[in-house]
């Protein structure tokens, strides 16, 4: 019943309706304003002398009351009253200007930090028009102050968030707040800082006081100016809304058929288009777009979760050991293999892991995808590395561990929602406890992965007999210098403390490389600390780390940076294994097999079966040929980006970009 044409029409109709509503709302506001204008009584004649002074604003009121005591009301002259009223009105206008500036301030904070290509003129103009319209809705100015009060009070927090995390509040923050319990919310509020809370309270006071003052003084728009503001503002609103009107083609062209495509689009999309995209980061007009985008992405997630509701692995642990069991999966981010000292890199980027007993480094690991949202699900599920769909009709290893009686945890410094995140959050939500520790998304500095160690301590301190803990790190995500504290800024010059970090300028090659290596050095610290904690437990413990994809760093003569370029450096990733002594005693032969495969050709597909095997968990339809611990393990073709055999593909000389070789072409057919 959900044909492609049907969905395309539905989308077209939805978009059209949204815009019609927007246009109607602006028109309605204008009509309402005109009616109010007609109904408005003339501004009351200001009471003369002392009475007027007593009804003046608090600030001016105090001054005038004091004066009044010294002067006889009888000799209070009309001129004095006029002068006092003029002063009071000047102060009111100044405070009014301050109030408007506070509501507008988040835009200026973002303007300071936004990339040069970020939309600027339209969002600034649109928000100014919005503020003007809000004040011009009624002839007296004071109702507008009340109307904007919630936005004014939130504005200092928004400015603080933007300046601290390098990006306005967004879907990420809404997702975090959803996962946050009351005590965590309290700690976030404390994290805001006393100054910000005071500023918010001060703004609240200012707004309430200003509204009363403006009302008492009877300040009102001159009729013609207000009409001009309403008409021109309304027209501007209509023009901004109308630029998204679907005039023919474009948005209706939904290429994929069926509800699956629709849901997958929501899982990996949630990107607002048109004026929504332009206004998204502006304040306050961006707020409804942020909430709408959040709700849409949540709906996509909920639909995907509903489809997996009845799925079961039939998982069990036939020979459960008496000892405590703790298994940890660390998902790395942008962990390029050849920049790890353990893989022969000339710099000491992994010194701690290099001297940690029991660490096994896998030297030939390929991620099936150069995109986080596609590669991480291959680690977590039985999804074939070659499967090009976003959605896979099975749950993840987290559910398998849960079914087998483990308490499961997902601790993350990444995002709970978003284009790159929702397809992973789908699995994170399977855990008994899911915690997102980073108030910032990956585009800002935020917290370091070290925050995961504190969360890990708290989980380990619970001493539950069976635990699975997934740590989803930010690893070496660009901006690399944002991923490690000052004390790890060893390779220099780096981008640490600089605001001009760019991934796209080849003249930054050495800064990029140094910053990147520092982030690996910090990952080394986080992994070594996690292993240290597991080692102290006296438990059957294992840790498996694998990065989601690699990175290009303007290597040699290659003009590429970042990932997703189909190069060998996109796919070769770092991966290590560690196990406790008691686990080794219980599983000596599997451990020997794992050691013997340390340089075998591996992919993300090995994570799921190896981790289940490490915990001795059996599931329906078990395929032991994938587990590195199993006798039956066999190497398999390593598919990347769903289309190329990594080992068969030809490399170009400049960037080691993979080109489909004859063998690969045959295999694809
Ligand atoms: Zn990634």
XYZ file of C-alpha atoms and ligand atoms in Angstrom:
670
model
C 0.000 0.000 0.000
C 2.990 2.317 0.447
C 4.112 2.775 -3.105
C 6.940 5.086 -4.054
C 4.529 7.428 -5.798
C 2.262 7.383 -2.755
C 5.111 8.363 -0.436
C 6.346 10.995 -2.853
C 2.857 12.501 -2.995
C 2.517 12.327 0.762
C 5.835 14.127 1.228
C 4.800 16.721 -1.325
C 1.470 17.277 0.418
C 3.108 17.404 3.869
C 5.656 19.965 2.741
C 3.047 22.023 0.996
C 0.754 21.966 4.051
C 3.639 22.958 6.313
C 4.331 25.997 4.216
C 0.680 26.944 3.819
C 0.334 26.811 7.597
C 3.368 29.040 7.954
C 2.008 31.594 5.495
C -1.442 31.469 7.107
C 0.084 31.924 10.563
C 1.854 35.081 9.463
C -1.312 36.380 7.791
C -3.386 35.492 10.866
C -0.938 37.293 13.115
C -1.370 40.365 10.977
C -5.169 40.209 11.072
C -5.052 39.659 14.838
C -2.750 42.605 15.206
C -4.986 44.859 13.147
C -8.044 43.803 15.191
C -6.172 44.412 18.430
C -5.141 47.735 17.037
C -8.781 48.653 16.445
C -9.842 47.439 19.886
C -6.956 49.081 21.688
C -8.086 52.063 23.641
C -6.046 55.182 23.208
C -3.062 55.087 25.480
C -4.221 56.358 28.865
C -3.307 59.894 29.644
C -0.441 59.633 32.017
C -1.465 60.610 35.534
C 0.154 63.798 36.523
C 2.759 64.535 39.133
C 3.217 62.277 42.133
C 0.691 59.667 41.088
C 2.487 59.138 37.786
C 5.797 59.017 39.578
C 4.551 56.386 42.021
C 3.321 54.246 39.149
C 6.565 54.571 37.298
C 9.051 51.717 36.921
C 10.819 50.303 39.929
C 14.171 51.832 39.130
C 12.890 55.266 38.318
C 10.160 54.865 40.934
C 12.647 54.650 43.764
C 14.425 57.768 42.606
C 11.244 59.727 42.149
C 9.675 58.643 45.405
C 12.742 59.891 47.236
C 12.481 63.192 45.434
C 8.796 63.363 46.172
C 9.351 63.234 49.924
C 11.458 66.367 49.746
C 9.073 68.319 47.588
C 5.585 69.448 48.388
C 2.985 67.923 46.027
C 1.436 71.338 45.845
C 4.470 72.863 44.219
C 5.117 69.831 41.955
C 5.106 71.490 38.593
C 3.865 70.168 35.301
C 7.337 70.793 33.861
C 8.932 68.612 36.511
C 6.535 65.797 35.730
C 7.197 66.088 32.030
C 10.931 65.964 32.631
C 10.631 62.969 34.931
C 8.469 61.170 32.395
C 11.004 61.842 29.655
C 13.852 60.456 31.786
C 11.811 57.428 32.737
C 10.925 56.767 29.117
C 14.549 57.045 28.031
C 15.585 54.483 30.626
C 12.731 52.238 29.571
C 13.781 52.404 25.937
C 17.393 51.622 26.880
C 16.307 48.619 28.915
C 13.964 47.601 26.141
C 16.898 47.654 23.710
C 18.944 45.567 26.145
C 16.107 43.068 26.376
C 15.894 42.706 22.585
C 19.667 42.332 22.422
C 19.562 39.487 24.974
C 16.983 37.582 22.904
C 19.105 38.131 19.797
C 22.482 37.391 21.423
C 22.650 33.641 20.546
C 22.737 34.661 16.869
C 25.772 36.840 17.481
C 27.513 34.033 19.411
C 26.936 31.623 16.519
C 27.960 34.238 13.982
C 31.319 34.447 15.747
C 31.863 30.666 15.462
C 29.964 29.583 12.361
C 31.833 28.341 9.295
C 32.175 30.956 6.577
C 29.692 29.190 4.319
C 26.959 29.015 7.000
C 23.793 30.917 6.072
C 23.928 34.322 7.670
C 21.861 37.131 6.148
C 18.512 35.312 5.936
C 18.536 33.903 9.489
C 19.646 37.227 10.969
C 16.993 39.184 9.068
C 14.284 36.615 9.751
C 14.912 36.668 13.498
C 14.969 40.450 13.627
C 11.688 40.533 11.727
C 10.259 37.953 14.122
C 11.238 40.044 17.159
C 9.759 43.176 15.627
C 6.531 41.360 14.813
C 6.304 39.937 18.328
C 6.456 43.456 19.759
C 4.177 44.947 17.125
C 1.359 42.432 17.645
C -0.278 44.853 20.050
C -0.142 48.610 20.119
C 1.229 48.840 23.653
C 4.771 47.464 23.724
C 4.572 45.549 27.008
C 2.683 42.370 25.861
C 5.597 41.608 23.505
C 7.955 41.548 26.481
C 5.842 38.876 28.174
C 5.525 36.954 24.903
C 9.288 36.747 24.461
C 10.132 36.211 28.139
C 10.714 32.400 27.955
C 12.988 32.902 24.921
C 14.835 35.738 26.649
C 15.431 33.647 29.787
C 16.758 30.718 27.710
C 18.991 32.949 25.605
C 21.966 33.190 28.058
C 22.035 29.376 28.345
C 21.994 29.121 24.563
C 24.868 31.605 24.295
C 26.821 29.666 26.903
C 26.199 26.342 25.128
C 27.169 27.788 21.748
C 30.394 29.358 23.021
C 31.364 26.285 25.053
C 30.575 23.562 22.525
C 31.061 25.476 19.298
C 27.523 24.900 18.021
C 23.997 26.037 18.912
C 21.797 23.590 20.813
C 20.435 20.943 18.483
C 18.930 17.501 18.057
C 21.971 16.085 19.877
C 21.214 18.108 23.017
C 17.511 17.229 22.903
C 18.477 13.563 22.599
C 20.830 13.856 25.567
C 18.158 15.550 27.655
C 15.772 12.713 26.824
C 18.292 10.172 28.161
C 19.068 12.255 31.209
C 17.612 11.519 34.613
C 16.892 14.173 37.229
C 20.205 14.026 39.051
C 22.134 14.226 35.771
C 19.977 17.157 34.708
C 20.960 18.798 37.997
C 24.631 18.286 37.236
C 24.174 19.726 33.737
C 22.478 22.741 35.306
C 25.386 23.124 37.717
C 27.708 22.730 34.740
C 26.051 25.781 33.241
C 27.847 27.792 35.867
C 26.557 30.212 38.452
C 27.138 33.170 36.189
C 24.864 31.808 33.469
C 22.136 30.897 35.959
C 22.409 34.364 37.469
C 22.174 35.934 34.016
C 19.072 33.858 33.307
C 17.495 34.962 36.590
C 18.544 38.541 35.892
C 16.900 38.369 32.462
C 13.728 37.019 34.059
C 13.737 39.935 36.499
C 14.489 42.432 33.766
C 11.668 41.108 31.575
C 9.026 41.147 34.321
C 10.062 44.549 35.483
C 10.268 45.969 31.974
C 6.799 44.669 31.109
C 5.345 46.341 34.210
C 7.274 49.545 33.584
C 6.198 49.749 29.956
C 2.606 49.099 30.901
C 2.643 51.748 33.623
C 4.176 54.340 31.353
C 1.753 53.551 28.551
C 4.496 53.254 25.936
C 2.927 52.307 22.648
C 3.784 52.089 18.966
C 2.809 55.082 16.899
C -0.011 53.643 14.764
C 1.542 54.176 11.342
C 4.970 52.822 12.245
C 3.373 49.762 13.742
C 1.287 49.206 10.643
C 4.438 49.534 8.545
C 6.260 46.990 10.727
C 3.355 44.566 10.572
C 2.894 44.807 6.843
C 6.576 44.711 5.911
C 7.357 42.043 8.549
C 4.403 39.990 7.402
C 5.528 40.284 3.807
C 9.067 39.253 4.741
C 7.658 36.237 6.616
C 5.551 35.255 3.626
C 8.542 35.581 1.294
C 10.769 33.467 3.548
C 8.081 30.808 3.911
C 7.213 30.868 0.243
C 10.768 30.196 -0.942
C 10.207 26.548 0.038
C 6.949 26.162 -1.865
C 7.180 23.040 -4.004
C 6.843 24.527 -7.430
C 6.894 21.369 -9.491
C 9.767 18.872 -9.234
C 12.415 18.724 -6.527
C 11.299 17.389 -3.189
C 8.659 15.045 -4.551
C 11.248 12.919 -6.302
C 11.578 10.186 -3.663
C 13.727 7.583 -5.411
C 13.320 4.570 -3.119
C 10.156 2.525 -2.912
C 8.435 1.282 0.227
C 8.241 2.066 3.917
C 11.684 0.614 4.596
C 13.258 3.314 2.442
C 11.139 5.931 4.176
C 12.231 4.718 7.616
C 15.888 4.424 6.570
C 15.740 7.948 5.235
C 14.561 9.109 8.626
C 17.251 7.079 10.402
C 20.047 8.577 8.374
C 18.398 11.837 7.398
C 16.459 14.106 9.684
C 18.076 16.933 7.803
C 15.748 19.840 7.362
C 15.618 21.450 3.953
C 14.914 24.904 2.577
C 14.407 27.759 5.009
C 14.414 25.229 7.875
C 18.030 24.428 7.098
C 18.863 28.132 6.938
C 17.066 29.008 10.143
C 17.954 25.849 12.122
C 20.915 27.369 13.962
C 19.338 30.775 14.491
C 17.556 31.946 17.612
C 14.693 31.859 18.379
C 13.278 30.875 14.975
C 15.507 27.795 14.804
C 13.943 26.262 17.924
C 10.752 24.859 16.315
C 12.841 23.362 13.484
C 15.162 21.696 16.012
C 12.228 20.197 17.891
C 10.552 19.061 14.643
C 13.781 17.439 13.430
C 14.207 15.719 16.800
C 10.653 14.357 16.737
C 11.048 13.129 13.157
C 14.296 11.313 13.946
C 12.818 9.815 17.106
C 9.856 8.591 15.054
C 12.247 6.894 12.596
C 14.042 5.214 15.499
C 10.781 4.143 17.138
C 9.578 2.579 13.904
C 12.839 0.658 13.476
C 12.662 -0.496 17.096
C 9.069 -1.616 16.654
C 10.128 -3.831 13.759
C 12.687 -5.592 15.953
C 10.370 -5.971 18.918
C 9.725 -9.679 18.486
C 13.239 -10.605 17.415
C 15.143 -13.091 19.556
C 18.554 -14.776 19.223
C 17.599 -17.666 21.491
C 20.870 -16.813 23.270
C 22.101 -18.802 26.259
C 25.332 -19.544 28.074
C 25.575 -23.349 28.321
C 28.696 -23.516 30.521
C 28.534 -20.335 32.573
C 31.639 -19.960 34.743
C 31.259 -19.322 38.465
C 33.575 -16.313 38.303
C 32.445 -12.785 37.611
C 32.321 -12.030 33.863
C 32.946 -8.640 32.322
C 33.188 -8.149 28.579
C 33.971 -4.752 27.081
C 33.626 -3.656 23.470
C 35.279 -0.362 22.633
C 34.138 1.163 19.351
C 36.884 3.421 18.055
C 36.365 6.470 15.867
C 38.520 7.363 12.872
C 41.292 5.030 14.071
C 43.687 4.690 11.199
C 45.855 1.576 11.614
C 49.179 2.796 10.271
C 49.361 5.687 12.766
C 49.485 3.246 15.633
C 52.899 2.492 17.043
C 51.638 -1.096 17.544
C 51.372 -1.337 13.763
C 54.916 -0.117 13.178
C 54.339 3.658 13.087
C 57.586 5.492 13.764
C 56.072 7.771 16.424
C 55.316 6.523 19.924
C 51.531 6.930 19.613
C 50.550 3.825 21.606
C 53.303 3.537 24.238
C 51.075 2.297 27.045
C 49.368 -0.442 25.042
C 52.776 -1.490 23.715
C 53.878 -2.356 27.251
C 50.558 -3.709 28.556
C 50.777 -7.489 29.005
C 48.125 -9.502 27.224
C 47.371 -6.956 24.479
C 47.020 -8.589 21.074
C 47.260 -6.214 18.142
C 45.439 -7.207 14.964
C 47.600 -6.026 12.126
C 45.373 -6.485 9.077
C 41.871 -5.240 9.844
C 39.561 -3.593 7.347
C 36.342 -1.801 8.154
C 33.576 -2.642 5.710
C 32.522 0.972 5.418
C 34.170 4.376 5.629
C 30.988 5.768 7.202
C 30.335 5.469 10.926
C 26.621 4.868 10.494
C 27.266 1.870 8.252
C 30.407 0.360 9.778
C 29.392 0.301 13.449
C 26.218 -1.752 12.824
C 28.382 -4.400 11.085
C 30.402 -4.731 14.306
C 27.331 -4.892 16.501
C 25.130 -7.261 14.483
C 25.302 -10.190 12.099
C 24.717 -7.785 9.226
C 26.921 -8.831 6.299
C 29.605 -6.273 5.527
C 28.338 -6.120 1.983
C 24.718 -5.318 2.895
C 23.982 -1.825 1.574
C 20.772 -1.293 3.546
C 20.858 0.848 6.655
C 18.274 -1.223 8.477
C 19.022 -4.863 9.304
C 16.204 -7.043 10.550
C 18.077 -8.360 13.604
C 18.997 -6.983 16.971
C 22.605 -6.542 18.081
C 25.032 -8.425 20.311
C 23.699 -6.333 23.199
C 20.396 -8.196 23.017
C 22.217 -11.524 22.700
C 24.132 -10.784 25.923
C 20.922 -9.644 27.620
C 19.119 -12.809 26.641
C 22.015 -14.802 28.102
C 21.609 -13.058 31.467
C 24.164 -10.244 31.211
C 23.541 -6.747 32.487
C 24.261 -4.544 29.466
C 25.566 -0.982 29.292
C 26.116 1.494 26.489
C 28.337 4.419 27.450
C 28.969 6.971 24.746
C 30.673 10.252 24.011
C 28.897 10.318 20.630
C 25.377 11.474 19.755
C 22.044 9.829 20.564
C 20.476 11.085 17.325
C 21.505 12.410 13.954
C 22.398 11.528 10.398
C 25.497 9.600 11.473
C 24.156 8.384 14.782
C 20.565 7.143 14.733
C 21.407 3.841 13.011
C 23.743 3.168 15.965
C 21.441 4.575 18.654
C 18.974 1.927 17.514
C 21.299 -0.677 19.061
C 22.426 1.472 21.975
C 18.797 1.554 23.107
C 18.853 -2.251 23.490
C 21.115 -1.906 26.530
C 19.728 -2.050 30.068
C 21.385 1.289 30.659
C 22.365 3.814 28.013
C 24.312 6.932 28.859
C 25.423 9.728 26.561
C 28.119 11.655 28.368
C 28.964 14.397 25.926
C 26.851 17.567 25.929
C 28.436 18.522 22.585
C 28.148 16.880 19.216
C 31.231 15.820 17.293
C 31.559 19.181 15.578
C 32.477 20.848 18.866
C 35.104 20.270 21.552
C 32.845 18.726 24.240
C 34.202 16.219 26.765
C 37.094 13.838 26.136
C 36.778 10.071 25.970
C 38.289 9.986 29.459
C 34.743 10.701 30.691
C 33.970 7.114 29.710
C 36.489 5.855 32.286
C 34.581 7.475 35.142
C 31.350 5.949 33.857
C 33.118 2.597 33.489
C 34.291 2.827 37.132
C 30.717 3.399 38.262
C 29.460 0.378 36.307
C 32.269 -1.914 37.484
C 31.677 -0.850 41.087
C 28.240 -2.464 40.916
C 29.915 -5.864 41.002
C 27.183 -7.515 38.952
C 28.155 -11.123 38.100
C 27.744 -10.700 34.328
C 28.305 -7.430 32.524
C 28.621 -6.362 28.918
C 29.851 -2.801 28.532
C 30.038 -1.026 25.179
C 32.124 2.148 25.092
C 31.408 4.248 22.033
C 34.276 6.728 21.784
C 34.851 9.909 19.811
C 38.435 8.730 19.331
C 40.054 10.779 16.577
C 37.026 12.436 15.022
C 37.891 15.776 13.413
C 38.662 18.306 14.918
C 41.435 16.016 16.221
C 42.748 18.677 18.622
C 39.355 18.695 20.367
C 39.712 15.030 21.311
C 42.547 15.193 23.833
C 43.509 17.332 26.832
C 46.415 19.735 26.811
C 48.747 17.247 28.505
C 48.541 14.971 25.425
C 49.560 17.724 23.032
C 52.911 16.043 22.459
C 53.395 16.220 18.687
C 53.597 19.848 17.557
C 52.732 22.176 15.956
C 49.135 21.057 16.412
C 45.727 22.708 16.267
C 45.379 22.616 20.045
C 44.171 25.974 21.298
C 43.714 27.324 17.781
C 40.440 28.230 16.150
C 41.589 27.928 12.515
C 41.660 24.143 12.221
C 40.594 23.142 8.738
C 40.466 19.648 7.318
C 40.529 20.921 3.776
C 43.695 22.990 3.544
C 46.764 20.966 2.471
C 49.050 23.604 3.958
C 47.814 22.345 7.350
C 49.303 18.923 6.710
C 51.724 18.881 9.627
C 49.241 20.400 12.119
C 46.631 17.862 11.059
C 49.023 14.968 11.324
C 50.359 16.075 14.706
C 46.890 16.708 16.137
C 45.727 13.360 14.787
C 48.676 11.536 16.369
C 48.013 13.264 19.688
C 44.437 11.975 19.573
C 45.773 8.429 19.041
C 48.085 8.962 22.010
C 45.024 9.831 24.086
C 43.126 6.775 22.796
C 46.142 4.728 23.927
C 45.710 6.234 27.388
C 41.946 5.573 27.516
C 42.338 1.944 26.375
C 45.250 1.269 28.726
C 43.280 2.738 31.640
C 40.214 0.629 30.775
C 42.389 -2.507 30.622
C 43.986 -1.550 33.931
C 40.567 -1.378 35.560
C 39.503 -4.762 34.154
C 42.815 -6.292 35.224
C 42.175 -5.312 38.836
C 38.792 -7.088 38.931
C 39.913 -10.679 39.221
C 37.191 -11.621 36.724
C 36.757 -13.421 33.428
C 37.316 -10.213 31.505
C 37.957 -9.360 27.866
C 38.247 -6.144 25.894
C 37.905 -5.860 22.147
C 38.632 -2.562 20.397
C 38.006 -1.767 16.770
C 37.799 1.569 14.974
C 34.917 2.327 12.635
C 37.037 3.574 9.716
C 40.345 5.225 8.916
C 41.281 8.704 7.712
C 43.251 10.476 4.994
C 45.708 13.152 6.102
C 47.054 14.629 2.857
C 49.424 11.675 2.753
C 52.390 11.939 0.422
C 51.137 13.528 -2.800
C 47.512 12.705 -2.141
C 45.260 15.790 -1.980
C 42.640 14.003 0.138
C 41.797 14.458 3.808
C 39.055 13.033 5.999
C 37.328 9.792 5.076
C 34.901 8.414 2.520
C 37.272 8.720 -0.444
C 37.405 4.997 -1.186
C 41.114 4.876 -0.349
C 42.970 2.133 1.435
C 43.501 4.545 4.343
C 39.736 4.886 4.685
C 39.381 1.211 5.486
C 42.495 -0.014 7.313
C 41.667 0.325 10.997
C 43.259 -0.284 14.358
C 41.979 -3.162 16.484
C 43.230 -4.823 19.661
C 42.237 -7.567 22.051
C 42.978 -8.068 25.718
C 41.897 -10.726 28.204
C 42.385 -11.296 31.910
C 44.552 -14.089 33.274
C 41.553 -15.987 34.609
C 39.842 -15.866 31.203
C 43.066 -17.204 29.646
C 43.133 -20.063 32.140
C 39.549 -20.971 31.282
C 39.955 -20.699 27.498
C 43.566 -21.591 26.665
C 42.947 -23.114 23.238
C 40.703 -20.382 21.884
C 43.316 -17.856 23.064
C 46.048 -19.668 21.194
C 43.905 -19.618 18.073
C 43.266 -15.901 18.473
C 47.013 -15.238 18.829
C 47.672 -17.219 15.686
C 45.241 -14.971 13.777
C 46.687 -11.648 14.864
C 47.816 -10.905 11.316
C 44.938 -12.625 9.541
C 42.727 -10.585 7.191
C 39.820 -9.423 9.368
C 36.810 -7.112 9.051
C 34.143 -5.587 11.294
C 32.139 -8.779 10.734
C 34.380 -10.569 13.223
C 33.345 -8.500 16.205
C 29.886 -9.950 16.824
C 30.789 -13.657 16.681
C 34.117 -13.240 18.506
C 32.572 -11.337 21.396
C 29.756 -13.863 21.843
C 32.276 -16.673 21.671
C 34.476 -14.959 24.267
C 31.519 -15.034 26.659
C 30.585 -18.598 25.705
C 27.178 -17.459 24.440
C 25.380 -19.664 21.924
C 22.638 -18.409 19.624
C 20.290 -19.949 17.076
C 21.973 -20.418 13.711
C 25.459 -19.893 15.141
C 28.143 -19.595 12.469
C 31.471 -20.373 14.090
C 33.455 -19.731 10.947
C 33.404 -16.016 11.892
C 34.733 -16.210 15.455
C 38.455 -15.632 15.856
C 38.399 -17.989 18.830
C 36.817 -20.870 16.962
C 38.515 -23.819 15.361
C 36.273 -23.364 12.318
C 37.243 -19.748 11.592
C 37.926 -19.015 7.929
C 38.978 -15.765 6.231
C 36.352 -14.263 3.934
C 36.268 -11.750 1.120
C 36.522 -8.264 2.590
C 33.822 -6.137 1.019
C 34.077 -2.398 1.355
C 31.380 0.213 0.670
C 29.130 -2.651 -0.408
C 30.778 -2.889 -3.816
C 34.497 -3.658 -3.804
C 36.596 -6.584 -2.659
C 39.274 -4.786 -0.660
C 41.957 -7.374 -1.383
C 41.198 -7.776 -5.059
C 40.725 -4.128 -5.947
C 43.457 -2.254 -7.803
C 45.033 0.804 -6.057
C 45.806 4.050 -7.765
C 49.324 5.292 -7.110
C 48.632 8.751 -5.744
C 46.065 8.079 -2.991
C 45.829 4.285 -2.826
C 42.229 4.715 -3.958
C 40.517 1.394 -4.619
C 39.510 0.777 -8.174
C 37.426 -2.171 -9.176
C 39.764 -4.841 -10.569
C 38.616 -7.541 -12.989
C 38.200 -10.000 -10.148
C 36.108 -7.572 -8.141
C 33.917 -6.822 -11.129
C 33.250 -10.516 -11.670
C 32.433 -11.009 -8.021
C 29.950 -8.150 -8.013
C 28.077 -9.724 -10.914
Zn 33.315 7.472 12.188
